Every structure is written in C-alpha cells, then in structure tokens.
mmCIF file of C-alpha atoms in Angstrom:
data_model
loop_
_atom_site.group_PDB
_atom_site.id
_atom_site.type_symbol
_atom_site.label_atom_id
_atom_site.label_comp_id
_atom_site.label_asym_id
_atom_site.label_seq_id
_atom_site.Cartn_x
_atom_site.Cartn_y
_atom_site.Cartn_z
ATOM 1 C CA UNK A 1 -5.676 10.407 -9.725
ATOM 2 C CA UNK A 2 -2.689 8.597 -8.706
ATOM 3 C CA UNK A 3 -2.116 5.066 -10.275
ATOM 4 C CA UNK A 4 0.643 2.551 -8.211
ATOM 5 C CA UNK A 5 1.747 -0.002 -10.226
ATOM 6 C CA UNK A 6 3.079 -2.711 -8.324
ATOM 7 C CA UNK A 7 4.701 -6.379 -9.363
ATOM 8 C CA UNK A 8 3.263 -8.839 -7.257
ATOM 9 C CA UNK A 9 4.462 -13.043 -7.093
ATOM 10 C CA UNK A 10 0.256 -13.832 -6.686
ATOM 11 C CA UNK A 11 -2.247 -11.607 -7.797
ATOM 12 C CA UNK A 12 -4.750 -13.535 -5.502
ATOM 13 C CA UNK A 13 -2.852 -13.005 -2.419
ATOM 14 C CA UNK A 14 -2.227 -9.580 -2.805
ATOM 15 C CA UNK A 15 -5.895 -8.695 -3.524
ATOM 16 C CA UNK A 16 -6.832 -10.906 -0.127
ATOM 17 C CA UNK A 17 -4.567 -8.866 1.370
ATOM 18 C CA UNK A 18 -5.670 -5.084 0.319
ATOM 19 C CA UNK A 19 -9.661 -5.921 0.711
ATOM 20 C CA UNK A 20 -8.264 -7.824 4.216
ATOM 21 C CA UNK A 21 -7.148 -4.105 4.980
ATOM 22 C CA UNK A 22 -10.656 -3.172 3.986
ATOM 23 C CA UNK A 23 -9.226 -1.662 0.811
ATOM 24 C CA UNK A 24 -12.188 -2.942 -2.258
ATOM 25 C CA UNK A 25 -11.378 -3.990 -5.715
ATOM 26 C CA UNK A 26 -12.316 -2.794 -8.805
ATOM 27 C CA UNK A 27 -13.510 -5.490 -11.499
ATOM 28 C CA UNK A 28 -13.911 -3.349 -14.149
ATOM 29 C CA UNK A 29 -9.642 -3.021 -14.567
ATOM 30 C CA UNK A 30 -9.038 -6.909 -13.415
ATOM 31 C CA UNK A 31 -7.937 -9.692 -15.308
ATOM 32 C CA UNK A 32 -5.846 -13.019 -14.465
ATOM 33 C CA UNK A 33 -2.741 -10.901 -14.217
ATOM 34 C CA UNK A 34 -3.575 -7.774 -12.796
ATOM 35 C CA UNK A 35 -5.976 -6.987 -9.751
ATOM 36 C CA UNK A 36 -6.921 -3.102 -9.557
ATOM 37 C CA UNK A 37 -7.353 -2.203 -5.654
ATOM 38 C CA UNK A 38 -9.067 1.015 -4.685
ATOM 39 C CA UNK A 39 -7.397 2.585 -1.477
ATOM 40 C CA UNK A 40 -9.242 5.792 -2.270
ATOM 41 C CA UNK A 41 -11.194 7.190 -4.961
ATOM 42 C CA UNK A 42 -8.565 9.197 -6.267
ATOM 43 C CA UNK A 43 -5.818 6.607 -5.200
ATOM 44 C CA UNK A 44 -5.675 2.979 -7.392
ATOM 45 C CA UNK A 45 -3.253 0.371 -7.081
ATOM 46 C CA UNK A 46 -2.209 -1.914 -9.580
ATOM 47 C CA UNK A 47 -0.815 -5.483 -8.899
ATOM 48 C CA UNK A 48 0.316 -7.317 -11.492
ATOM 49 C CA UNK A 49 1.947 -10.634 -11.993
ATOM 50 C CA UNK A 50 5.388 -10.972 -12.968
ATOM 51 C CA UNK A 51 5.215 -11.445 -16.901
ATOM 52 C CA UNK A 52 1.733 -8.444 -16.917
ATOM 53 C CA UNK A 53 4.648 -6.315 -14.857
ATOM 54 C CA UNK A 54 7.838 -6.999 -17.356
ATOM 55 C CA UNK A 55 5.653 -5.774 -20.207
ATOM 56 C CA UNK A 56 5.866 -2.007 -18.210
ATOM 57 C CA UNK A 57 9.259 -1.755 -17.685
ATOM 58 C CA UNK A 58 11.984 0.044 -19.729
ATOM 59 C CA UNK A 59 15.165 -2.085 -18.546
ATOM 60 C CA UNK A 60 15.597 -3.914 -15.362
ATOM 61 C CA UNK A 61 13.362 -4.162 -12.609
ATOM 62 C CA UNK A 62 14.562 -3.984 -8.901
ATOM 63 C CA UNK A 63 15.135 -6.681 -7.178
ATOM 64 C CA UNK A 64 13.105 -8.444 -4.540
ATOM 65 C CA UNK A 65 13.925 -7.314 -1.041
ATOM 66 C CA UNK A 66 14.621 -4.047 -2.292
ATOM 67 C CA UNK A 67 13.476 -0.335 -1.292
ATOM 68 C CA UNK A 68 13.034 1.862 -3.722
ATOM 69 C CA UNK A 69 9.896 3.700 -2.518
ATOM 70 C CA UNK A 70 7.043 3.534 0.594
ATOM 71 C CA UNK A 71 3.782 4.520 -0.352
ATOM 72 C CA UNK A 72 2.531 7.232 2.456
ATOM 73 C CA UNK A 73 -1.408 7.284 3.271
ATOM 74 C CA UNK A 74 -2.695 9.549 5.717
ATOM 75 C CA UNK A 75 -4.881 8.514 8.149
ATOM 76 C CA UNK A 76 -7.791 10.079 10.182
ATOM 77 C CA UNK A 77 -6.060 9.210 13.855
ATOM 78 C CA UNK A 78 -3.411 7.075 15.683
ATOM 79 C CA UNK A 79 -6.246 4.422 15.713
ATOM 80 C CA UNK A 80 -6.406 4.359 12.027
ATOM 81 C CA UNK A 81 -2.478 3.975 11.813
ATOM 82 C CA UNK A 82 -2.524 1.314 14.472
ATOM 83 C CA UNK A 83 -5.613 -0.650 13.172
ATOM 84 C CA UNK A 84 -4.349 -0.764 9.486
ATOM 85 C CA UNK A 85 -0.538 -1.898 10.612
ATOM 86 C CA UNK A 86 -2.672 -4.827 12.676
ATOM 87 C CA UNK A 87 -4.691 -5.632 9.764
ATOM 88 C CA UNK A 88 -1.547 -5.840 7.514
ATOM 89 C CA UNK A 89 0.085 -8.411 10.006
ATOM 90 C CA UNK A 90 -2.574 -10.281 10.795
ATOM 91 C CA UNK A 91 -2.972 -10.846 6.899
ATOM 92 C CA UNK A 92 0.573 -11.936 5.370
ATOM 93 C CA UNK A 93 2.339 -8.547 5.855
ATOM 94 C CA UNK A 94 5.534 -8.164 7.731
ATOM 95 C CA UNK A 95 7.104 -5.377 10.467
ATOM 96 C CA UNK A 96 8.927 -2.594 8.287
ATOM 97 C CA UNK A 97 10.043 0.257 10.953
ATOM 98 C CA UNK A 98 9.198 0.688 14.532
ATOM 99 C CA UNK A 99 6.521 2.868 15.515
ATOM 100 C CA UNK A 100 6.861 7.240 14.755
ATOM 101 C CA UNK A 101 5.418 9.211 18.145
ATOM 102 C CA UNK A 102 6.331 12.852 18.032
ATOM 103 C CA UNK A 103 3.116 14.144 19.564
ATOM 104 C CA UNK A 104 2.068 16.228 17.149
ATOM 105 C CA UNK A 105 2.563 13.071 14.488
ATOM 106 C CA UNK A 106 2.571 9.475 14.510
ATOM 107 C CA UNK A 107 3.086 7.052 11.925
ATOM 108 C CA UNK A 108 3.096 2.811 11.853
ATOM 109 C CA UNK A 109 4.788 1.073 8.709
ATOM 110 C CA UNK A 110 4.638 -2.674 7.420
ATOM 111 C CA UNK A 111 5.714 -4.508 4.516
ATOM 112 C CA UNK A 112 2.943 -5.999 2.229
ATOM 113 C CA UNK A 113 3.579 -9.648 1.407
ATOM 114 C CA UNK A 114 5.923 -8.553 -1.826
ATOM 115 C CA UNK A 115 7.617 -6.514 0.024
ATOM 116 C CA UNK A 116 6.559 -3.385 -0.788
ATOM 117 C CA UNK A 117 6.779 -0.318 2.124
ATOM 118 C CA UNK A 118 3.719 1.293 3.373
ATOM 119 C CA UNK A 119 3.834 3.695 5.871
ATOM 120 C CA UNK A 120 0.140 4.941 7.703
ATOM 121 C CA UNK A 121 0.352 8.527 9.491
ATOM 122 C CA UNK A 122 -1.751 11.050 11.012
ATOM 123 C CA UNK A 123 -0.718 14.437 12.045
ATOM 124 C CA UNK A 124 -2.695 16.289 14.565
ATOM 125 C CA UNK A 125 -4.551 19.290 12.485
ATOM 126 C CA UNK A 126 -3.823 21.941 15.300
ATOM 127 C CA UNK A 127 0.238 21.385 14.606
ATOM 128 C CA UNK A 128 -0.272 22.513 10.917
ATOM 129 C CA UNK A 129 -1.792 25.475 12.292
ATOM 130 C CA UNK A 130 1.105 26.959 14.027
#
C-alpha cells in the first residue's frame, strides 16, 4: 500500500475536495485533525492539520508554495485525465502545468487547494508494447 501524508490548512476542505474528485473517505482512520481519503484501494492519502502534521516531522517542514513532489495517478484514458483536472478546478484547485500530448501519452496536472502537485496520465497500452 502506499500511504501520502499530506499537511493541509482545513481538513474539511480538503476532504470536499478529494470526494468532489469522486475520491471516498475512510472513517475508520479520521479524526478532527486528520481525514484519510481513498484514491485507490492500495493508494491512501492522509491530510492532516497543521499541529496533527508537525507531530510527523523530523526538522522543518517546507514551505507553502513549495514543490517538493507531484503525486502521479494513472488514468484509464485522456477522458479520465481531462475529467479529473475539471473536477479539481471546478472544486478549489488551481492550474499547475499546461496540458502533456505526445500521442502515445497524455497527461493534465493541477494544484490541490494546499498546493500540492498532482499530475493525471494515461499512456496508450499499444506504445508499451513496442
């Protein structure tokens, strides 16, 4: 399984965003400071308010605005990539990079409304072939 712990400024707003991007969350690891989101069953994230999030950090923590990593999901078809970047604007997120069209691959990213980088892809199953 892969766990993403993320800081978030409002736990509420980031879980209205995730289950906006049909994303569901999972009571069972919730609490006032954190919100548990399943993207996939193998594939949890983890937002947690600012004082839950200091408690998992060994020294400083980056600061807002900054990049240090964008979380990559795959998707099933451009469609997929396209509908999820929509969803993500429509619902507090913001325009990261412009849109990736190689042909074979093709890839939409957005900013969720902490800031954090997602990027959505699909690569067309034939390419991997050759």
């Amino acid at each position: 399984m892969v766990f993403l712990n993320l800081p978030v400024d409002d736990v509420e707003v980031s879980a209205s965003f995730f289950t906006a991007l049909g994303f569901s969350l999972n009571p069972q690891f919730s609490d006032e400071t954190t919100r548990c989101v399943v993207i996939e069953d193998n594939i949890i994230a983890l937002l947690h308010a600012p004082a839950k999030w200091a408690q998992f950090l060994q020294g400083e923590a980056a600061p807002r605005g900054a990049t240090e990593v964008m979380i990559a999901l795959s998707a099933a078809d451009r469609t997929e990539c396209d509908d999820l970047k929509a969803k993500a604007l429509a619902n507090g997120g913001a325009e990261y990079g412009p849109t990736m069209d190689l042909g074979f691959m093709y890839g939409t990213s957005f900013r969720d409304p902490d800031g954090h980088c997602w990027e959505v892809s699909w690569m067309d199953p034939a390419a991997l072939q050759s």
